[in-house]
Amino acid sequence: MAKSMKEDDPRQVACQVLEKVDQEAGYANLEVNARLDKMNASQEDKNLMTALVYGVLQHQYLLDFYLEPYIKKPKKLQAWVRQVLRLAVYQLVFLDHIPDYAAINEAVQYAKKRGHKGVSGLVNGVLRNFLRHDLRNPKDLADPVDRIRVSYSLPKWLVDKLITQYGQKTAIDMAASYNKPAKLSLRVNLDKVSREEACTQLEASGYQVQKSDLAPCGLIVAGGLPTSHPLYQAGAIRIQDESAMLVGLALDLKSHYKVADLCAGPGGKSGHIASYLKAEAGGQLYASDIYDHKLDLIEDSLESQGYASLAQVKKLDGRIAGQVYPDNYFDRILIDAPCSGMGLLRRKPDMRYSKDVASLTALPELQLAILNAAGPLLKEGGKLVYATCTILQEENQAVTQAFLKENPEFFLEKIPFDQSQYLDNEGQVTILPSDFDSDGFYLARLVKRKEASGSRQREDEKR
């Protein structure tokens, strides 16, 4: 990064993205995509910028731990200078293909361009000092929670919860899995092509393909994004995490059903549901969300897969769904509820630093309110699937149990998932990020008893 360096230099852009995420609570994926669209750079430089941003976010606490002995006045360090140092140390420790001299020189030159001579001298001194010493080892930390927090760059409150709910070994396994590269998984639309045929066609186009061990309709693909492949253009494959593909299995769909997806954005699961339905059989999808931009994504997803005629897309707060839809109307309801997203930290590492315990306290109440609003809309004998992309039990099992307590006309039914080790005694599915190196996910199938209306009325009369 000389003074005449280009504005599209990958390290400079990465630093600016990290600043925005840190200082303005921006979303890393949105900021990265926005800069990729504007970068006048080679694909190699674009890939490096992306890798630097996500790498620093995945290892932020560890990088700070490495830097700590060499920064004399950390509180006075400007935010952008800290990002420059994190970026350089990430390259020195994790990116073997980048020479040490290049990582340090680029950091110093950027500091010189953006700051004054003293700042570039500080950056140079810290990094040279870092290289002269052995790497610190977080295993030397006495507190086991602190060891996990630093080693895997997770907030202390989350480490505490994972240990309390799953035990220390499983907590460490999950923490380690969060920092593994995310796989590219595809959902095969079995209404349009078999999984075997999709494999064959993708392999013929040069992709490396294997079948998902988790999802019966899933594929794991390497070799690039297949968005220009004829299968994708025909709506026969879609990018979706493996664990999210279990929704179709949990809903137990038939072609003539009326199905509500009450928290549908951005539309991936709506498209999956629609693939089971047939307009000529009377099948209908009712997809709703509270956010306008998500409604656009839902419509685009359904249109691109050829399912627009099957679906009604509506702006709706799920808590007031009963004001829009009549009681006993739907055969199936999916509530993929707003949640903390603690199963997604592999793909969204910035969430580690933007969430805290206080920000999560209102979520179970919101989740339960949506479930309670949906219950009356389901036909007797119908099935409601409650799903989240978190692994925190207070948002999952605890919410399900609260709903059952308030709605005795419902009961839990075992989801017919072949891998029974991921089912609890009541048939709920919990996929941890470490189980398949996928997103963490929770599913519960709630069935409305037949003659539920009468039994509910009798319960109300007793009260």
Coordinates of C-alpha atoms in Angstrom, one line a residue:
M1 CA 0.0 0.0 0.0
A2 CA 2.1 2.9 -1.2
K3 CA 0.8 6.4 -1.0
S4 CA -0.3 6.2 -4.6
M5 CA -2.2 2.9 -3.8
K6 CA -5.5 2.3 -5.4
E7 CA -8.7 2.9 -3.5
D8 CA -9.7 -0.6 -4.4
D9 CA -6.7 -2.2 -2.7
P10 CA -8.2 -5.3 -0.9
R11 CA -6.6 -4.5 2.5
Q12 CA -7.7 -1.0 2.5
V13 CA -11.3 -2.0 1.5
A14 CA -11.3 -4.7 4.2
C15 CA -10.2 -2.2 6.8
Q16 CA -13.0 0.2 5.8
V17 CA -15.6 -2.6 5.9
L18 CA -14.4 -3.8 9.4
E19 CA -14.6 -0.2 10.7
K20 CA -18.2 0.2 9.4
V21 CA -19.2 -3.1 11.0
D22 CA -17.5 -2.2 14.3
Q23 CA -18.4 1.5 14.6
E24 CA -21.8 1.7 12.8
A25 CA -23.1 -1.8 13.6
G26 CA -23.2 -2.6 9.9
Y27 CA -23.9 -6.2 8.6
A28 CA -20.7 -7.7 7.3
N29 CA -22.3 -9.6 4.5
L30 CA -24.1 -6.5 3.2
E31 CA -21.0 -4.3 3.5
V32 CA -18.8 -6.9 1.8
N33 CA -21.3 -7.3 -1.1
A34 CA -21.7 -3.6 -1.5
R35 CA -18.0 -3.1 -1.8
L36 CA -17.5 -6.1 -4.1
D37 CA -20.0 -4.5 -6.5
K38 CA -18.0 -1.3 -6.6
M39 CA -14.5 -2.7 -6.5
N40 CA -12.5 -2.2 -9.7
A41 CA -10.2 -5.1 -9.0
S42 CA -9.3 -8.6 -10.0
Q43 CA -11.3 -11.6 -8.7
E44 CA -8.2 -12.6 -6.7
D45 CA -8.2 -9.2 -4.9
K46 CA -11.9 -9.4 -4.3
N47 CA -11.5 -12.9 -2.8
L48 CA -8.7 -11.6 -0.6
M49 CA -10.8 -8.7 0.6
T50 CA -13.7 -11.1 1.5
A51 CA -11.3 -13.5 3.2
L52 CA -9.7 -10.8 5.3
V53 CA -13.0 -9.4 6.5
Y54 CA -14.5 -12.7 7.6
G55 CA -11.2 -14.0 8.9
V56 CA -10.7 -11.0 11.2
L57 CA -14.3 -11.2 12.4
Q58 CA -14.0 -15.0 13.1
H59 CA -10.8 -14.5 15.1
Q60 CA -11.2 -11.0 16.6
Y61 CA -10.7 -11.8 20.3
L62 CA -7.8 -14.1 19.5
L63 CA -6.1 -11.4 17.4
D64 CA -6.6 -8.9 20.2
F65 CA -5.1 -11.5 22.6
Y66 CA -2.0 -11.8 20.3
L67 CA -1.6 -8.0 20.1
E68 CA -2.3 -7.2 23.7
P69 CA 1.4 -7.3 25.0
Y70 CA 2.6 -4.9 22.3
I71 CA 0.1 -2.1 22.6
K72 CA 1.0 0.1 25.6
K73 CA -2.1 2.4 25.6
P74 CA -4.9 0.3 24.1
K75 CA -7.7 2.7 25.1
K76 CA -6.1 5.5 23.1
L77 CA -5.7 3.4 20.0
Q78 CA -7.9 4.7 17.2
A79 CA -10.5 2.3 15.9
W80 CA -9.1 2.2 12.4
V81 CA -5.6 1.6 13.6
R82 CA -6.8 -1.4 15.6
Q83 CA -8.3 -2.8 12.4
V84 CA -5.1 -2.3 10.5
L85 CA -3.2 -4.2 13.2
R86 CA -5.8 -7.0 13.3
L87 CA -5.7 -7.4 9.5
A88 CA -1.9 -7.6 9.6
V89 CA -1.7 -10.2 12.4
Y90 CA -4.5 -12.2 10.8
Q91 CA -2.3 -12.4 7.6
L92 CA 0.8 -13.2 9.6
V93 CA -0.8 -16.0 11.6
F94 CA -3.4 -17.5 9.3
L95 CA -2.5 -16.8 5.7
D96 CA 0.7 -18.7 4.8
H97 CA 0.7 -17.6 1.2
I98 CA 1.2 -14.0 2.1
P99 CA 4.9 -13.2 3.1
D100 CA 5.4 -11.6 6.5
Y101 CA 7.2 -8.6 4.9
A102 CA 4.3 -7.9 2.6
A103 CA 1.7 -8.0 5.4
I104 CA 3.7 -5.6 7.5
N105 CA 4.7 -3.3 4.7
E106 CA 1.1 -3.0 3.5
A107 CA -0.1 -2.2 7.0
V108 CA 2.6 0.5 7.5
Q109 CA 2.0 2.1 4.2
Y110 CA -1.8 2.3 4.7
A111 CA -1.2 3.8 8.2
K112 CA 1.2 6.4 6.6
K113 CA -1.4 7.3 4.0
R114 CA -4.3 7.6 6.3
G115 CA -2.6 8.9 9.5
H116 CA 0.6 10.7 10.5
K117 CA 4.1 9.5 10.8
G118 CA 3.6 8.6 14.4
V119 CA 0.8 6.2 13.6
S120 CA 2.8 4.4 10.9
G121 CA 5.7 4.1 13.3
L122 CA 3.4 2.6 15.9
V123 CA 2.0 0.1 13.5
N124 CA 5.5 -0.9 12.3
G125 CA 6.8 -1.2 15.9
V126 CA 3.9 -3.3 17.1
L127 CA 4.1 -5.7 14.2
R128 CA 7.9 -6.0 14.3
N129 CA 7.7 -6.7 18.0
F130 CA 4.9 -9.2 17.5
L131 CA 7.1 -11.1 15.0
R132 CA 10.1 -11.2 17.3
H133 CA 8.2 -13.1 20.0
D134 CA 6.6 -16.5 20.2
L135 CA 2.9 -16.6 19.7
R136 CA 0.8 -16.4 22.9
N137 CA -1.3 -19.5 23.6
P138 CA -4.8 -19.0 25.0
K139 CA -4.6 -22.5 26.5
D140 CA -2.4 -20.8 29.1
L141 CA -5.4 -18.8 30.4
A142 CA -6.5 -20.1 33.8
D143 CA -10.2 -19.6 33.4
P144 CA -11.8 -22.3 31.2
V145 CA -14.5 -19.9 30.0
D146 CA -11.9 -17.3 29.1
R147 CA -9.9 -20.0 27.2
I148 CA -12.9 -20.8 25.0
R149 CA -13.8 -17.2 24.6
V150 CA -10.4 -16.2 23.4
S151 CA -9.5 -19.3 21.4
Y152 CA -12.7 -19.2 19.4
S153 CA -13.6 -15.5 19.6
L154 CA -17.0 -15.9 21.2
P155 CA -18.6 -13.5 23.8
K156 CA -18.4 -14.7 27.4
W157 CA -22.2 -14.7 27.9
L158 CA -22.6 -17.1 25.0
V159 CA -19.8 -19.4 26.2
D160 CA -21.5 -19.5 29.6
K161 CA -24.8 -20.5 28.0
L162 CA -23.3 -23.2 25.8
I163 CA -21.5 -24.8 28.7
T164 CA -24.6 -24.6 31.0
Q165 CA -26.9 -26.1 28.3
Y166 CA -24.7 -28.6 26.5
G167 CA -21.6 -29.2 28.7
Q168 CA -18.0 -28.0 28.2
K169 CA -17.0 -30.6 25.6
T170 CA -19.9 -29.9 23.3
A171 CA -19.5 -26.2 23.8
I172 CA -15.9 -26.4 22.6
D173 CA -17.0 -28.5 19.6
M174 CA -19.6 -25.9 18.7
A175 CA -17.2 -23.1 19.2
A176 CA -14.5 -24.7 17.0
S177 CA -17.1 -25.4 14.3
Y178 CA -18.1 -21.8 14.1
N179 CA -14.7 -21.0 12.7
K180 CA -14.6 -23.6 10.0
P181 CA -15.3 -22.5 6.4
A182 CA -19.0 -22.6 5.5
K183 CA -19.9 -25.2 2.9
L184 CA -22.0 -24.3 -0.2
S185 CA -25.1 -26.4 0.0
L186 CA -27.9 -26.7 -2.5
R187 CA -31.5 -27.8 -2.1
V188 CA -32.6 -29.9 -5.0
N189 CA -36.2 -29.2 -6.1
L190 CA -37.4 -32.8 -6.3
D191 CA -40.5 -31.7 -8.1
K192 CA -38.2 -30.8 -11.0
V193 CA -35.3 -33.2 -10.9
S194 CA -34.0 -36.1 -8.8
R195 CA -31.0 -35.6 -6.5
E196 CA -29.0 -38.2 -8.5
E197 CA -29.7 -36.4 -11.8
A198 CA -28.8 -33.0 -10.3
C199 CA -25.5 -34.6 -9.1
T200 CA -24.8 -35.9 -12.6
Q201 CA -25.5 -32.6 -14.4
L202 CA -23.4 -30.5 -11.9
E203 CA -20.5 -32.9 -12.1
A204 CA -20.6 -32.8 -15.9
S205 CA -20.3 -29.1 -15.6
G206 CA -17.1 -29.4 -13.5
Y207 CA -18.4 -29.0 -10.0
Q208 CA -17.4 -31.3 -7.1
V209 CA -20.6 -32.7 -5.6
Q210 CA -21.5 -34.9 -2.7
K211 CA -24.9 -35.8 -1.2
S212 CA -25.8 -34.2 2.1
D213 CA -25.8 -36.6 5.1
L214 CA -28.3 -34.4 6.8
A215 CA -30.9 -33.4 4.2
P216 CA -32.5 -35.9 1.8
C217 CA -32.8 -33.2 -0.9
G218 CA -29.4 -31.6 -0.2
L219 CA -26.1 -31.5 -2.1
I220 CA -22.7 -30.1 -1.0
V221 CA -20.9 -28.4 -3.9
A222 CA -17.4 -27.0 -4.5
G223 CA -15.9 -25.4 -7.5
G224 CA -17.9 -22.1 -7.7
L225 CA -21.4 -20.7 -7.4
P226 CA -23.7 -22.6 -9.8
T227 CA -26.1 -19.6 -10.2
S228 CA -25.6 -19.6 -14.0
H229 CA -26.1 -23.3 -14.3
P230 CA -29.2 -24.4 -16.3
L231 CA -30.5 -26.3 -13.2
Y232 CA -30.4 -23.1 -11.2
Q233 CA -32.0 -21.1 -14.0
A234 CA -34.8 -23.6 -14.2
G235 CA -35.5 -23.4 -10.5
A236 CA -34.3 -27.0 -9.9
I237 CA -31.6 -26.1 -7.4
R238 CA -31.3 -23.3 -4.8
I239 CA -28.7 -22.3 -2.3
Q240 CA -29.9 -23.2 1.1
D241 CA -28.2 -24.5 4.3
E242 CA -28.6 -28.2 4.9
S243 CA -30.4 -27.9 8.3
A244 CA -33.0 -25.5 6.9
M245 CA -34.0 -28.1 4.3
L246 CA -35.5 -30.3 7.1
V247 CA -38.5 -28.0 7.2
G248 CA -40.1 -29.8 4.3
L249 CA -39.8 -33.1 6.1
A250 CA -41.1 -31.7 9.3
L251 CA -44.2 -30.2 7.7
D252 CA -45.4 -33.5 6.1
L253 CA -46.8 -31.7 3.1
K254 CA -49.4 -32.9 0.5
S255 CA -50.2 -31.3 -2.8
H256 CA -53.6 -30.0 -1.9
Y257 CA -52.7 -28.3 1.4
K258 CA -53.2 -24.7 2.3
V259 CA -50.0 -23.7 4.0
A260 CA -49.0 -20.5 5.9
D261 CA -45.4 -19.4 6.2
L262 CA -45.8 -16.6 8.7
C263 CA -42.2 -15.4 9.0
A264 CA -41.2 -16.1 5.4
G265 CA -38.4 -13.7 4.6
P266 CA -36.2 -14.1 2.6
G267 CA -38.2 -16.9 1.0
G268 CA -36.0 -19.9 0.8
K269 CA -38.3 -22.1 2.8
S270 CA -41.4 -20.7 1.0
G271 CA -39.9 -22.0 -2.2
H272 CA -39.3 -25.4 -0.6
I273 CA -42.9 -25.5 0.6
A274 CA -44.3 -24.5 -2.8
S275 CA -42.4 -27.4 -4.5
Y276 CA -44.8 -29.8 -2.7
L277 CA -48.0 -28.0 -3.7
K278 CA -50.1 -28.3 -6.8
A279 CA -52.5 -25.5 -7.9
E280 CA -54.7 -28.0 -9.7
A281 CA -55.1 -30.0 -6.5
G282 CA -56.1 -26.8 -4.6
G283 CA -52.6 -26.3 -3.0
Q284 CA -51.9 -22.7 -1.9
L285 CA -49.1 -21.0 -0.1
Y286 CA -49.6 -17.9 2.1
A287 CA -46.3 -16.3 2.7
S288 CA -45.9 -13.2 4.9
D289 CA -43.4 -11.1 6.6
I290 CA -43.2 -7.8 8.4
Y291 CA -40.4 -6.2 6.3
D292 CA -41.0 -4.8 2.8
H293 CA -37.5 -5.7 1.5
K294 CA -38.1 -9.3 2.6
L295 CA -41.4 -9.4 0.8
D296 CA -39.6 -8.5 -2.4
L297 CA -37.1 -11.3 -1.9
I298 CA -40.0 -13.8 -1.2
E299 CA -41.7 -12.8 -4.5
D300 CA -38.5 -13.0 -6.5
S301 CA -37.7 -16.4 -5.0
L302 CA -41.1 -17.8 -5.9
E303 CA -41.2 -16.2 -9.3
S304 CA -37.8 -17.5 -10.3
Q305 CA -38.8 -21.1 -9.3
G306 CA -42.1 -20.9 -11.2
Y307 CA -44.4 -20.8 -8.1
A308 CA -45.8 -17.3 -8.2
S309 CA -49.3 -18.5 -9.1
L310 CA -49.3 -20.8 -6.0
A311 CA -48.6 -18.1 -3.5
Q312 CA -50.1 -15.1 -1.9
V313 CA -47.4 -12.8 -0.4
K314 CA -48.5 -10.4 2.2
K315 CA -47.0 -7.9 4.6
L316 CA -48.1 -9.1 8.1
D317 CA -46.9 -9.2 11.6
G318 CA -47.4 -12.8 12.7
R319 CA -48.7 -11.7 16.1
I320 CA -51.9 -10.4 14.5
A321 CA -52.3 -13.2 11.9
G322 CA -55.7 -13.9 13.4
Q323 CA -57.0 -10.5 12.2
V324 CA -56.3 -11.6 8.6
Y325 CA -56.9 -15.3 8.4
P326 CA -59.9 -17.2 9.7
D327 CA -59.7 -19.9 12.4
N328 CA -59.3 -23.6 11.3
Y329 CA -58.1 -22.5 7.8
F330 CA -54.6 -23.9 7.3
D331 CA -53.6 -27.5 6.9
R332 CA -50.0 -26.6 7.8
I333 CA -48.3 -23.6 9.3
L334 CA -44.5 -22.9 9.4
I335 CA -43.2 -20.4 12.0
D336 CA -39.5 -19.9 11.3
A337 CA -39.4 -17.4 14.1
P338 CA -37.3 -14.3 14.6
C339 CA -34.5 -15.4 16.8
S340 CA -31.0 -14.6 18.1
G341 CA -29.4 -16.5 15.2
M342 CA -26.8 -18.1 17.4
G343 CA -26.7 -21.1 15.0
L344 CA -25.5 -18.9 12.2
L345 CA -22.2 -17.6 13.6
R346 CA -20.1 -19.4 10.9
R347 CA -21.8 -17.4 8.1
K348 CA -22.4 -14.3 10.1
P349 CA -19.4 -13.9 12.4
D350 CA -20.2 -10.2 13.1
M351 CA -23.2 -11.3 15.2
R352 CA -20.8 -12.5 17.9
Y353 CA -20.1 -8.8 18.8
S354 CA -23.4 -7.2 18.1
K355 CA -25.6 -9.4 20.4
D356 CA -25.7 -9.4 24.1
V357 CA -27.9 -11.0 26.8
A358 CA -30.1 -7.9 27.1
S359 CA -30.9 -7.9 23.3
L360 CA -32.2 -11.5 23.6
T361 CA -34.5 -11.2 26.5
A362 CA -37.6 -10.2 24.5
L363 CA -37.2 -12.9 21.9
P364 CA -39.0 -15.8 23.7
E365 CA -42.0 -13.6 24.4
L366 CA -42.2 -12.6 20.7
Q367 CA -41.8 -16.1 19.5
L368 CA -44.5 -17.3 21.9
A369 CA -46.8 -14.5 20.7
I370 CA -46.5 -15.6 17.1
L371 CA -47.2 -19.2 18.0
N372 CA -50.2 -18.3 20.1
A373 CA -51.6 -16.2 17.2
A374 CA -51.1 -19.1 14.7
G375 CA -52.6 -21.9 16.8
P376 CA -56.3 -21.0 16.2
L377 CA -55.7 -20.7 12.4
L378 CA -54.7 -24.4 12.1
K379 CA -57.3 -27.0 11.2
E380 CA -57.9 -29.8 13.7
G381 CA -55.4 -32.6 12.9
G382 CA -53.2 -30.0 11.2
K383 CA -49.5 -29.6 12.0
L384 CA -47.6 -26.5 13.0
V385 CA -43.8 -26.5 12.7
Y386 CA -41.8 -24.2 15.0
A387 CA -38.3 -23.6 13.7
T388 CA -35.4 -21.3 14.7
C389 CA -31.8 -20.9 13.6
T390 CA -30.5 -20.7 17.2
I391 CA -29.2 -23.3 19.5
L392 CA -30.3 -21.6 22.7
Q393 CA -32.8 -23.6 24.6
E394 CA -34.7 -20.6 26.0
E395 CA -35.7 -19.8 22.4
N396 CA -36.4 -23.4 21.5
Q397 CA -37.6 -26.1 23.9
A398 CA -38.7 -23.5 26.5
V399 CA -40.9 -21.6 24.0
T400 CA -42.4 -24.9 22.7
Q401 CA -43.2 -26.0 26.3
A402 CA -44.8 -22.6 27.1
F403 CA -47.0 -22.9 24.0
L404 CA -48.1 -26.4 24.9
K405 CA -49.0 -25.2 28.5
E406 CA -51.1 -22.3 27.1
N407 CA -52.6 -24.4 24.3
P408 CA -53.6 -27.9 25.6
E409 CA -55.3 -28.7 22.3
F410 CA -51.8 -29.2 20.8
F411 CA -49.3 -32.0 21.4
L412 CA -45.7 -32.7 20.2
E413 CA -45.3 -35.3 17.5
K414 CA -42.0 -36.9 16.6
I415 CA -40.5 -35.7 13.4
P416 CA -39.6 -38.7 11.2
F417 CA -35.9 -37.9 11.0
D418 CA -33.8 -40.9 10.2
Q419 CA -30.8 -39.8 12.4
S420 CA -32.5 -40.3 15.7
Q421 CA -29.5 -39.2 17.8
Y422 CA -30.6 -35.6 17.0
L423 CA -34.1 -36.2 18.3
D424 CA -34.9 -35.6 22.0
N425 CA -37.4 -37.8 23.9
E426 CA -40.3 -35.8 22.6
G427 CA -39.3 -35.9 19.0
Q428 CA -37.9 -32.4 18.7
V429 CA -34.9 -32.0 16.4
T430 CA -31.8 -30.0 17.4
I431 CA -28.9 -29.7 14.9
L432 CA -25.8 -28.2 16.5
P433 CA -23.3 -26.4 14.3
S434 CA -20.7 -29.1 15.1
D435 CA -23.0 -32.0 14.1
F436 CA -22.7 -31.6 10.3
D437 CA -20.7 -28.3 10.1
S438 CA -24.0 -26.7 9.0
D439 CA -26.1 -24.0 10.6
G440 CA -27.5 -24.7 14.0
F441 CA -31.2 -25.4 13.8
Y442 CA -34.2 -26.4 15.9
L443 CA -37.5 -27.9 14.8
A444 CA -40.7 -29.0 16.7
R445 CA -43.8 -30.4 15.1
L446 CA -47.0 -29.4 17.0
V447 CA -50.2 -31.2 16.1
K448 CA -53.7 -29.8 16.8
R449 CA -55.9 -32.5 18.4
K450 CA -59.1 -33.4 16.5
E451 CA -62.2 -31.9 18.2
A452 CA -59.8 -29.3 19.6
S453 CA -62.3 -26.5 19.3
G454 CA -64.8 -28.3 21.6
S455 CA -62.1 -29.2 24.1
R456 CA -60.7 -25.7 24.1
Q457 CA -64.2 -24.3 24.7
R458 CA -64.8 -26.7 27.6
E459 CA -61.4 -25.7 29.1
D460 CA -62.5 -22.0 28.8
E461 CA -65.8 -22.8 30.5
K462 CA -64.1 -24.4 33.4
R463 CA -62.1 -21.3 33.9

